[in-house]
Short mmCIF file of C-alpha atoms in Angstrom, two decimals:
data_model
loop_
_atom_site.label_atom_id
_atom_site.label_comp_id
_atom_site.label_asym_id
_atom_site.label_seq_id
_atom_site.Cartn_x
_atom_site.Cartn_y
_atom_site.Cartn_z
CA ARG C 115 236.12 16.97 259.36
CA PHE C 116 236.57 20.74 259.53
CA VAL C 117 238.48 20.77 256.23
CA LEU C 118 235.94 18.40 254.66
CA GLY C 119 233.08 20.68 255.74
CA ALA C 120 234.78 23.77 254.26
CA ALA C 121 235.57 21.93 251.03
CA ARG C 122 231.98 20.70 250.65
CA ALA C 123 230.67 24.24 251.21
CA VAL C 124 232.92 25.64 248.47
CA GLU C 125 231.99 22.71 246.21
CA GLY C 126 228.31 23.52 246.63
CA LEU C 127 228.91 27.18 245.76
CA ALA C 128 230.93 26.20 242.67
CA LEU C 129 228.21 23.83 241.47
CA TRP C 130 225.64 26.60 241.84
CA GLN C 131 227.79 29.04 239.91
CA GLN C 132 228.31 26.50 237.13
CA GLY C 133 224.56 26.27 236.62
CA ASP C 134 223.85 22.92 238.30
CA ALA C 135 220.20 23.39 239.26
CA THR C 136 220.16 20.77 242.04
CA GLY C 137 223.70 19.44 242.56
CA TRP C 138 224.68 22.27 244.89
CA ARG C 139 222.15 21.30 247.56
CA ALA C 140 223.71 18.04 248.88
CA PRO C 141 227.25 19.44 249.47
CA LEU C 142 225.87 22.48 251.33
CA ASP C 143 223.58 20.32 253.48
CA GLU C 144 226.52 18.01 254.31
CA ALA C 145 228.75 21.01 255.13
CA LEU C 146 226.13 22.42 257.53
CA ALA C 147 225.67 19.03 259.20
CA LEU C 148 229.43 18.72 259.76
CA ALA C 149 229.64 22.26 261.19
CA LEU C 150 226.78 21.58 263.63
CA ALA C 151 228.24 18.20 264.64
CA LEU C 152 231.61 19.80 265.34
CA GLY C 153 230.03 22.76 267.13
CA ASN C 154 232.48 24.97 265.22
CA ALA C 155 231.10 28.50 264.88
CA MET C 156 233.73 29.56 262.30
CA LEU C 157 232.81 26.72 259.95
CA GLU C 158 229.09 27.24 260.48
CA THR C 159 229.46 30.95 259.70
CA LEU C 160 231.23 30.13 256.42
CA VAL C 161 228.52 27.63 255.45
CA ARG C 162 225.66 29.96 256.41
CA LEU C 163 227.13 32.80 254.34
CA ILE C 164 227.52 30.57 251.29
CA ARG C 165 223.98 29.23 251.70
CA LEU C 166 222.75 32.82 252.00
CA GLU C 167 224.57 33.77 248.79
CA VAL C 168 222.99 30.85 246.93
CA ALA C 169 219.52 31.64 248.29
CA LEU C 170 219.89 35.24 247.12
CA GLY C 171 221.04 34.09 243.69
CA ARG C 172 218.00 31.84 243.41
CA GLY C 173 215.68 34.61 244.57
CA ASP C 174 214.47 32.43 247.48
CA ARG C 175 213.51 35.14 249.94
CA ALA C 176 212.35 32.82 252.78
CA ALA C 177 215.54 30.73 252.68
CA ALA C 178 217.70 33.85 252.47
CA GLU C 179 215.99 35.41 255.50
CA ALA C 180 216.47 32.23 257.55
CA GLU C 181 220.16 31.93 256.65
CA ALA C 182 220.72 35.65 257.30
CA ALA C 183 219.18 35.41 260.79
CA ALA C 184 221.34 32.41 261.68
CA ALA C 185 224.48 34.09 260.30
CA GLU C 186 223.78 37.34 262.18
CA GLU C 187 223.53 35.42 265.47
CA LEU C 188 226.83 33.62 264.78
CA VAL C 189 228.69 36.77 263.73
CA ALA C 190 227.44 38.66 266.79
CA ARG C 191 228.75 35.82 268.97
CA THR C 192 232.14 35.29 267.30
CA GLY C 193 232.90 38.84 266.04
CA GLN C 194 234.72 37.59 262.92
CA ALA C 195 235.85 40.75 261.11
CA GLU C 196 235.74 39.29 257.57
CA ALA C 197 232.35 37.71 258.19
CA ILE C 198 230.91 41.02 259.45
CA GLY C 199 231.65 42.82 256.17
CA ARG C 200 230.56 39.93 253.98
CA LEU C 201 227.32 39.53 255.93
CA ALA C 202 226.58 43.25 255.62
CA GLY C 203 226.93 43.02 251.83
CA LEU C 204 224.69 39.96 251.62
CA CYS C 205 222.12 41.58 253.88
CA ALA C 206 222.14 44.62 251.60
CA LEU C 207 221.30 42.32 248.69
CA LEU C 208 218.61 40.71 250.84
CA ALA C 209 217.11 44.15 251.44
CA VAL C 210 217.01 44.60 247.66
CA LEU C 211 215.16 41.29 247.38
CA GLN C 212 212.77 42.44 250.12
CA GLY C 213 212.06 45.67 248.24
CA ASP C 214 213.66 47.98 250.82
CA PRO C 215 216.15 50.17 248.86
CA ALA C 216 216.74 52.54 251.78
CA ALA C 217 217.89 49.70 254.02
CA ALA C 218 220.01 48.27 251.19
CA CYS C 219 221.80 51.60 250.65
CA ALA C 220 222.34 52.07 254.39
CA LEU C 221 223.99 48.65 254.67
CA ALA C 222 225.98 48.87 251.43
CA GLY C 223 227.13 52.50 251.65
CA PRO C 224 230.25 51.98 253.82
CA LEU C 225 231.33 48.74 252.14
CA PRO C 226 233.04 50.00 248.93
CA ALA C 227 235.77 51.57 251.09
CA SER C 228 236.40 48.26 252.89
CA ARG C 229 239.75 46.53 252.55
CA ASP C 230 237.84 43.25 252.27
CA ARG C 231 237.34 42.88 248.52
CA VAL C 232 234.47 40.42 249.01
CA ALA C 233 232.56 42.87 251.20
CA ALA C 234 233.37 45.77 248.88
CA HIS C 235 232.17 43.76 245.87
CA LEU C 236 228.88 42.84 247.54
CA GLY C 237 228.31 46.45 248.59
CA LEU C 238 228.95 47.72 245.07
CA GLN C 239 226.53 45.15 243.67
CA ALA C 240 223.80 46.34 246.04
CA LEU C 241 224.45 50.02 245.23
CA ALA C 242 224.47 49.22 241.50
CA THR C 243 220.95 47.83 241.92
CA VAL C 244 219.21 50.48 244.03
CA GLY C 245 221.60 53.45 244.26
CA GLU C 246 220.59 56.95 243.23
CA PRO C 247 221.08 58.85 241.00
CA PRO C 248 221.50 56.51 237.98
CA ALA C 249 225.06 57.76 237.47
CA ALA C 250 225.91 56.45 240.94
CA ARG C 251 224.58 53.05 239.92
CA VAL C 252 226.82 53.09 236.85
CA ALA C 253 229.87 53.94 238.97
CA ALA C 254 229.07 51.19 241.48
CA ALA C 255 228.55 48.58 238.76
CA ALA C 256 231.82 49.58 237.06
CA GLY C 257 233.59 49.16 240.40
CA ALA C 258 232.12 45.69 240.83
CA VAL C 259 233.22 44.74 237.29
CA ALA C 260 236.77 45.90 238.09
CA ILE C 261 236.94 43.74 241.23
CA ALA C 262 235.55 40.67 239.43
CA ARG C 263 238.04 41.14 236.60
CA GLY C 264 240.84 41.40 239.14
CA TRP C 265 239.73 38.06 240.57
CA GLY C 266 239.67 36.57 237.08
CA SER C 267 236.12 35.39 237.80
CA SER C 268 234.09 35.30 234.59
CA TRP C 269 231.00 34.16 236.50
CA HIS C 270 231.03 37.19 238.76
CA GLU C 271 231.99 39.49 235.91
CA ALA C 272 228.96 38.37 233.88
CA ALA C 273 226.64 39.26 236.78
CA ASP C 274 228.37 42.62 237.24
CA GLN C 275 228.21 43.42 233.51
CA LEU C 276 224.45 42.81 233.67
CA LEU C 277 224.20 45.25 236.57
CA LEU C 278 226.23 47.74 234.54
CA ALA C 279 223.94 47.25 231.52
CA ALA C 280 220.86 47.90 233.66
CA ALA C 281 222.44 51.01 235.21
CA LEU C 282 223.47 52.38 231.80
CA GLN C 283 219.99 51.70 230.48
CA ALA C 284 218.59 53.81 233.32
CA THR C 285 220.77 56.74 232.21
CA GLY C 286 219.45 56.46 228.64
CA ASP C 287 222.77 55.31 227.14
CA ALA C 288 221.34 52.46 225.07
CA ALA C 289 224.49 51.81 223.04
CA ALA C 290 226.69 51.42 226.12
CA ALA C 291 224.04 49.27 227.80
CA GLN C 292 223.92 46.99 224.77
CA ALA C 293 227.73 46.68 224.79
CA ALA C 294 227.75 45.75 228.50
CA ALA C 295 224.98 43.20 227.93
CA ARG C 296 226.98 41.60 225.14
CA LEU C 297 230.04 41.40 227.35
CA ALA C 298 227.90 39.73 230.01
CA ALA C 299 226.62 37.21 227.47
CA SER C 300 230.19 36.35 226.45
CA GLN C 301 231.23 35.26 229.96
CA ASP C 302 231.14 31.75 231.43
CA ASN C 303 227.78 32.14 233.17
CA PRO C 304 224.88 29.85 232.23
CA TRP C 305 222.23 32.51 232.84
CA ALA C 306 223.99 35.55 231.40
CA ALA C 307 222.87 35.36 227.75
CA ALA C 308 219.20 34.86 228.63
CA ALA C 309 219.33 37.54 231.31
CA ALA C 310 220.99 40.01 228.92
CA GLU C 311 218.35 39.34 226.29
CA SER C 312 215.56 39.82 228.84
CA LEU C 313 217.13 43.02 230.14
CA MET C 314 217.66 44.66 226.77
CA GLY C 315 214.45 43.43 225.15
CA THR C 316 216.50 42.37 222.10
CA PRO C 317 218.01 39.02 221.12
CA VAL C 318 221.44 39.72 222.58
CA GLY C 319 222.10 36.06 223.27
CA ALA C 320 221.02 35.00 219.79
CA ALA C 321 223.15 37.66 218.13
CA TRP C 322 226.13 36.59 220.18
CA SER C 323 225.63 32.93 219.39
CA VAL C 324 225.67 33.77 215.66
CA THR C 325 228.91 35.70 216.15
CA ALA C 326 230.41 32.86 218.11
CA SER C 327 229.97 30.58 215.08
CA GLY C 328 231.99 32.97 212.89
CA ALA C 329 235.70 33.71 212.79
CA VAL C 330 235.70 36.37 215.52
CA ASP C 331 235.96 34.79 218.95
CA PRO C 332 233.56 36.61 221.34
CA ARG C 333 235.82 36.21 224.36
CA ARG C 334 238.81 37.75 222.61
CA PHE C 335 236.56 40.47 221.19
CA ALA C 336 235.34 41.29 224.71
CA ALA C 337 238.92 41.35 226.02
CA TRP C 338 240.05 43.76 223.29
CA LEU C 339 237.00 45.97 223.87
CA GLU C 340 237.91 46.19 227.55
CA GLU C 341 241.54 47.00 226.68
CA LEU C 342 240.39 49.82 224.41
CA ALA C 343 238.19 51.16 227.20
CA ALA C 344 241.22 51.26 229.52
CA THR C 345 243.49 53.08 227.00
CA PRO C 346 243.50 56.87 227.54
CA ASP C 347 245.62 58.33 224.73
CA GLU C 348 244.96 58.61 220.99
CA GLN C 349 248.08 56.80 219.77
CA GLY C 350 247.61 53.98 222.27
CA LEU C 351 244.02 53.54 221.10
CA GLY C 352 245.14 53.27 217.48
CA GLU C 353 247.88 50.76 218.25
CA THR C 354 245.54 48.67 220.42
CA LEU C 355 242.87 48.66 217.71
CA LEU C 356 245.34 47.52 215.04
CA ARG C 357 246.62 44.70 217.26
CA ALA C 358 243.03 43.72 218.06
CA VAL C 359 241.96 43.43 214.42
CA LEU C 360 245.10 41.48 213.52
CA ASP C 361 244.42 39.06 216.37
CA LEU C 362 240.70 38.67 215.72
CA ILE C 363 241.01 37.72 212.04
CA GLY C 364 244.35 35.89 212.31
CA ALA C 365 246.36 38.35 210.19
CA THR C 366 250.04 39.24 210.58
CA ARG C 367 250.31 42.54 208.72
CA GLY C 368 248.38 45.77 208.57
CA TYR C 369 248.58 49.50 209.00
CA LEU C 370 246.73 52.42 210.51
CA LEU C 371 246.61 55.64 208.53
CA THR C 372 245.44 58.98 209.85
CA PHE C 373 243.40 61.35 207.68
CA GLU C 374 245.01 64.79 207.84
CA GLY C 375 244.95 67.74 205.49
CA GLY C 376 242.69 65.96 203.01
CA ARG C 377 244.95 62.92 202.58
CA LEU C 378 245.88 59.70 204.31
CA ARG C 379 249.17 59.71 206.18
CA GLU C 380 251.09 56.84 207.72
CA ALA C 381 250.69 56.40 211.47
CA PHE C 382 252.22 52.96 212.05
CA THR C 383 252.41 49.57 210.40
CA VAL C 384 252.81 45.92 211.36
CA GLY C 385 254.48 43.56 208.87
CA LEU C 386 254.21 46.07 206.01
CA ASP C 387 256.56 48.48 204.28
CA TYR C 388 254.77 51.79 203.88
CA GLY C 389 256.76 52.96 200.87
CA LEU C 390 256.49 49.69 198.93
CA ASP C 391 252.98 48.57 199.80
CA VAL C 392 250.96 51.74 200.24
CA GLU C 393 252.52 53.81 197.48
CA GLN C 394 251.76 51.11 194.87
CA GLY C 395 248.15 52.26 195.09
CA PHE C 396 246.26 49.13 196.10
CA SER C 397 246.39 49.68 199.81
CA ARG C 398 245.53 53.35 199.42
CA SER C 399 242.54 52.70 197.17
CA ILE C 400 241.02 50.10 199.48
CA ALA C 401 241.67 52.31 202.51
CA GLU C 402 240.06 55.32 200.85
CA ARG C 403 237.01 53.28 199.80
CA ALA C 404 236.40 52.24 203.42
CA LEU C 405 237.15 55.72 204.75
CA PHE C 406 235.01 57.80 202.41
CA THR C 407 232.04 55.42 202.47
CA ALA C 408 232.39 55.10 206.28
CA THR C 409 231.68 51.39 205.85
CA PRO C 410 233.83 48.36 206.80
CA LEU C 411 235.19 46.70 203.66
CA TYR C 412 235.79 42.93 203.50
CA VAL C 413 237.32 41.45 200.35
CA VAL C 414 237.16 37.65 200.53
CA ASP C 415 239.77 36.95 197.84
CA ALA C 416 241.42 40.03 196.38
CA SER C 417 243.37 38.01 193.82
CA ALA C 418 240.11 36.68 192.35
CA ASP C 419 237.93 39.74 192.93
CA GLY C 420 237.00 41.44 189.65
CA GLU C 421 237.37 44.92 191.14
CA TRP C 422 240.80 44.48 192.70
CA ARG C 423 242.65 41.61 191.01
CA GLU C 424 244.22 43.76 188.27
CA ASN C 425 246.09 45.89 190.78
CA ALA C 426 249.83 45.29 190.55
CA SER C 427 250.25 45.13 194.30
CA VAL C 428 247.55 42.46 194.60
CA GLN C 429 249.59 40.24 192.33
CA ALA C 430 252.94 41.19 193.87
CA LEU C 431 251.84 40.69 197.46
CA GLY C 432 249.57 37.73 196.82
CA LEU C 433 246.76 39.42 198.72
CA ARG C 434 243.73 37.32 199.58
CA THR C 435 241.63 38.31 202.60
CA VAL C 436 241.49 42.08 203.11
CA VAL C 437 239.67 44.04 205.84
CA ALA C 438 239.56 47.85 205.94
CA LEU C 439 237.80 49.61 208.81
CA PRO C 440 237.02 53.36 208.82
CA LEU C 441 237.81 55.45 211.88
CA ALA C 442 234.94 57.92 211.72
CA ALA C 443 233.86 60.11 214.63
CA ALA C 444 230.66 62.11 214.86
CA GLU C 445 231.98 65.12 212.94
CA SER C 446 235.33 64.05 211.50
CA LEU C 447 237.21 61.33 209.63
CA LEU C 448 240.20 60.21 211.68
CA GLY C 449 241.70 57.48 209.50
CA VAL C 450 241.44 53.85 208.52
CA VAL C 451 242.76 50.46 209.65
CA TYR C 452 243.79 48.00 206.94
CA VAL C 453 244.83 44.37 207.48
CA ASP C 454 245.29 41.47 205.10
CA ARG C 455 246.28 37.82 205.17
CA GLU C 456 247.13 35.19 202.57
CA ALA C 457 244.69 32.58 203.89
CA LEU C 458 241.02 32.65 202.92
CA GLU C 459 239.89 30.63 205.93
CA PRO C 460 238.25 31.22 208.24
CA LEU C 461 235.72 33.23 206.27
CA LEU C 462 234.17 36.19 208.06
CA THR C 463 230.43 36.28 208.57
CA GLU C 464 228.37 39.44 208.26
CA ALA C 465 228.20 39.51 212.07
CA ASP C 466 232.03 39.30 212.22
CA VAL C 467 232.39 42.33 209.95
CA LEU C 468 229.79 44.26 211.95
CA LEU C 469 231.66 43.49 215.17
CA LEU C 470 234.98 44.61 213.70
CA GLY C 471 233.32 47.79 212.46
CA ALA C 472 231.80 48.40 215.89
CA LEU C 473 235.21 47.91 217.50
CA ALA C 474 236.72 50.49 215.12
CA ALA C 475 233.83 52.91 215.75
CA SER C 476 234.30 52.57 219.50
CA ALA C 477 238.02 53.27 219.16
CA ALA C 478 237.36 56.23 216.83
CA ALA C 479 234.96 57.82 219.33
CA ALA C 480 237.52 57.41 222.12
CA MET C 481 240.30 58.80 219.89
CA ASP C 482 238.13 61.81 219.02
CA ARG C 483 237.48 62.49 222.71
CA ALA C 484 241.19 62.14 223.51
CA ARG C 485 242.08 64.50 220.66
CA ALA C 486 239.55 67.09 221.82
CA ALA C 487 240.83 66.88 225.38
CA ARG C 488 244.44 67.25 224.18
CA THR C 489 243.54 70.22 221.99
CA LEU C 490 241.81 71.93 224.89
CA ALA C 491 244.74 71.24 227.22
CA THR C 492 247.19 72.56 224.63
CA ALA C 493 245.14 75.73 224.13
CA ARG C 494 245.08 76.35 227.86
CA ALA C 495 248.82 75.72 228.11
CA ALA C 496 249.46 78.13 225.23
CA GLN C 497 247.29 80.77 226.87
CA ALA C 498 249.24 80.39 230.11
CA LEU C 499 252.60 80.63 228.29
CA CYS C 500 251.54 83.79 226.46
CA ALA C 501 250.30 85.31 229.72
CA THR C 502 253.65 84.55 231.38
CA LEU C 503 255.52 86.05 228.43
CA ALA C 504 253.31 89.15 228.59
CA ARG C 505 254.14 89.65 232.28
CA ARG C 506 257.87 89.30 231.61
CA MET C 507 257.74 91.76 228.73
CA HIS C 508 255.86 94.23 230.90
CA THR C 509 258.23 94.06 233.86
CA ALA C 510 261.59 93.48 232.13
CA PRO C 511 263.51 95.75 229.72
CA PRO C 512 261.80 95.76 226.32
CA ASP C 513 263.83 93.03 224.62
CA ALA C 514 260.85 91.13 223.24
CA ARG C 515 262.79 88.76 221.01
CA ARG C 516 265.14 87.51 223.73
CA LEU C 517 262.28 87.00 226.18
CA PHE C 518 260.32 85.20 223.45
CA LEU C 519 263.23 82.85 222.69
CA ALA C 520 263.67 81.99 226.37
CA ALA C 521 259.97 81.21 226.71
CA ALA C 522 260.00 79.05 223.55
CA ARG C 523 263.12 77.15 224.62
CA GLU C 524 261.62 76.43 228.04
CA ALA C 525 258.30 75.33 226.50
CA VAL C 526 259.81 72.49 224.44
CA GLY C 527 262.96 71.69 226.41
CA ALA C 528 265.42 72.76 223.71
CA GLU C 529 269.07 73.54 224.41
CA SER C 530 269.23 76.47 222.00
CA ALA C 531 266.89 78.94 220.34
CA GLY C 532 267.48 81.55 217.68
CA TRP C 533 265.62 84.39 215.96
CA LEU C 534 266.61 84.11 212.29
CA ALA C 535 266.11 87.30 210.31
CA PRO C 536 265.68 86.90 206.52
CA PRO C 537 269.18 86.97 205.01
CA VAL C 538 270.27 89.33 202.27
CA GLU C 539 270.69 87.77 198.84
CA GLY C 540 273.44 85.15 198.80
CA ALA C 541 273.95 85.16 202.56
CA ALA C 542 273.22 82.30 204.96
CA TRP C 543 270.58 82.14 207.63
CA ALA C 544 272.01 83.19 211.00
CA ALA C 545 270.71 83.90 214.47
CA VAL C 546 270.23 87.63 215.00
CA VAL C 547 269.28 86.95 218.61
CA ALA C 548 270.07 83.68 220.39
CA ASP C 549 269.28 82.07 223.71
CA GLY C 550 270.95 79.08 225.33
CA ALA C 551 273.80 77.21 223.66
CA ALA C 552 275.16 77.91 220.19
CA VAL C 553 272.40 77.46 217.58
CA PRO C 554 273.28 74.67 215.05
CA ILE C 555 271.39 76.04 212.03
CA SER C 556 270.61 73.81 209.05
CA GLN C 557 270.38 76.10 206.02
CA SER C 558 268.21 73.62 204.12
CA ILE C 559 265.67 73.35 206.96
CA ALA C 560 265.48 77.14 207.36
CA ALA C 561 265.10 77.64 203.60
CA HIS C 562 262.36 75.00 203.43
CA VAL C 563 260.29 76.61 206.21
CA ALA C 564 260.75 80.07 204.70
CA ALA C 565 259.59 78.79 201.30
CA THR C 566 256.56 76.81 202.55
CA GLY C 567 255.54 79.14 205.38
CA ARG C 568 254.72 76.08 207.49
CA ALA C 569 256.13 74.88 210.80
CA LEU C 570 258.49 71.91 210.69
CA CYS C 571 259.29 69.52 213.55
CA LEU C 572 261.99 66.88 213.01
CA LEU C 573 262.18 64.48 215.94
CA ASP C 574 265.28 62.77 214.50
CA ALA C 575 266.63 64.93 211.71
CA ALA C 576 269.72 62.78 211.07
CA GLY C 577 267.55 59.63 210.82
CA SER C 578 264.83 61.15 208.64
CA GLU C 579 264.74 59.73 205.12
CA GLU C 580 263.82 63.16 203.76
CA TRP C 581 266.60 65.05 205.53
CA GLN C 582 269.46 62.63 206.16
CA GLN C 583 271.00 63.39 202.75
CA GLU C 584 271.27 67.09 203.52
CA ARG C 585 274.89 68.03 204.25
CA SER C 586 274.08 70.51 206.98
CA VAL C 587 271.92 67.96 208.80
CA GLN C 588 274.65 65.34 208.75
CA ALA C 589 277.46 67.77 209.50
CA LEU C 590 275.67 69.21 212.52
CA GLY C 591 274.49 65.82 213.78
CA LEU C 592 271.02 67.25 214.34
CA ARG C 593 268.54 65.28 216.42
CA THR C 594 265.43 67.35 217.20
CA VAL C 595 264.72 70.62 215.38
CA TRP C 596 261.74 72.96 215.48
CA CYS C 597 261.53 75.71 212.89
CA LEU C 598 258.54 77.96 212.16
CA PRO C 599 257.74 81.37 210.72
CA ILE C 600 257.02 84.26 213.09
CA GLY C 601 253.88 85.89 211.78
CA ALA C 602 254.37 88.15 208.78
CA THR C 603 257.83 89.27 209.90
CA ARG C 604 259.61 86.86 207.47
CA ALA C 605 261.76 85.89 210.45
CA LEU C 606 262.02 82.32 211.71
CA LEU C 607 262.04 80.74 215.14
CA TYR C 608 264.67 77.97 215.19
CA LEU C 609 265.19 75.62 218.15
CA ALA C 610 267.39 72.55 218.56
CA ALA C 611 267.79 69.76 221.10
CA GLU C 612 270.65 67.27 221.28
CA ARG C 613 268.28 64.36 222.02
CA VAL C 614 265.38 62.79 220.15
CA VAL C 615 262.28 64.21 221.80
CA GLU C 616 259.27 61.93 222.16
CA ASP C 617 256.43 62.58 219.71
CA ASP C 618 253.58 64.40 221.45
CA GLY C 619 251.15 64.65 218.56
CA GLY C 620 252.13 68.21 217.66
CA GLU C 621 251.47 69.77 221.08
CA ARG C 622 254.89 71.42 221.32
CA VAL C 623 254.52 72.88 217.83
CA ALA C 624 251.11 74.27 218.80
CA LEU C 625 252.65 75.95 221.85
CA LEU C 626 255.41 77.47 219.73
CA GLU C 627 252.92 78.70 217.12
CA ALA C 628 250.88 80.42 219.85
CA LEU C 629 253.99 82.14 221.24
CA ALA C 630 255.14 83.17 217.76
CA ALA C 631 251.74 84.64 216.92
CA TYR C 632 251.70 86.57 220.19
CA VAL C 633 255.15 88.08 219.81
CA ALA C 634 254.54 88.92 216.12
CA ASP C 635 251.36 90.81 217.06
CA TRP C 636 253.18 92.55 219.89
CA LEU C 637 256.01 93.71 217.65
CA ALA C 638 253.55 94.92 215.03
CA ASP C 639 251.67 96.95 217.61
CA ALA C 640 252.55 100.63 217.89
CA ARG C 641 253.52 100.03 221.53
CA GLY C 642 256.34 97.74 220.45
CA PRO C 643 259.95 98.96 220.24
#
């Protein structure tokens, strides 16, 4: 009878959460009757807490107050630790219903630090409703969403996303509030769509229902949006976005190109050969159209489209459905995502294309923030390196070049570093000053940097298509090489590592350029040797 009473109580709660307007009542009444007949305080406490949760969800203040009073008496008598925290959270929500935010905050304040996830979740919900300032409400709602997602409870997550939308709306962030409301409407909660629409004052539910009838599944869209939000670095954001678009439209191949130096450059591809597919011109022209118009481009059937069907690559690749999404931040163009598939079905609706474009815009904004943060961090690191080098040059004997090489080698983790002075006619490049192990100098790499005046970083020189045919690269077995000019001295900084160093988005090169600029200025100064 104890087990039956507990099962009926949970059944009643589940029926309420599934949207059954009346079916929840009988199981909860039966569970309470069994608890009273058994005289079991533990079971009665469980039933009272569930009945209190349902009463709060229904907004039935009188019923909630009665259940809370009965539960408080039971908890005071039995001292159940888990029940104490859960009751405090529910009473905080009751205080919200009663219009007493001060009491709600006092009850909910300690709960987020509780080890009991149920109590912590209830406390965060209360603080997300009445906490101050608005930013604190946003933080509390985000915490509640995280707990609900950890439970895998779409019903709870919908309610928490609504709280997050309301908190974001209070801060004036309408776009983020709209996104949270849409995520709430996509969850398995019978009231979420209507509540989101009421909250935002716009037809969120209607817009989502239109999307749901298209090719883009709203649940998968929401999942990808959340994964993007949890991805901190620029490359990870790009890779996640490409996988998301491929998944959402059912494609198997695509690429992401970054826009650098006035042209599109390969970042990474899935199911495509960059040299064959992009260089034929079709992929580049579609990508550039989307990028420079800053508008998502959807070609229903490229092979039959009058604008694109004459392209050789369209015929060679049998391209049909094509989607290109610009990655445009507030003040910069970052790149473009391009995907295609052979099948025409399912066709994308206008809402589908808008959603894909919004996903790309969200990723682009996050990538822009990550890039700005990385640039700032690199600038600070470069400043610190130059300051350290300045101290060494001030306190040590005036051998600026050797101190500079040591600092550069330490900054990137190279085994060897060399200062290459411009050779006399017919001679080879050689290290005038060296630091670390013997410097394996590739004459072709040094000559290239001297001719272009631009820094070069080869993360796998022997495996690079451009450099693997060079004799010096193969003979030396080069892996990672950094080579860059040192100001106007016509000298070169040349560093080598025996391993393939992980790509860091050019941060190491930026550090080396800062050091090279500093030492070049120092040597040019009259105080130099």
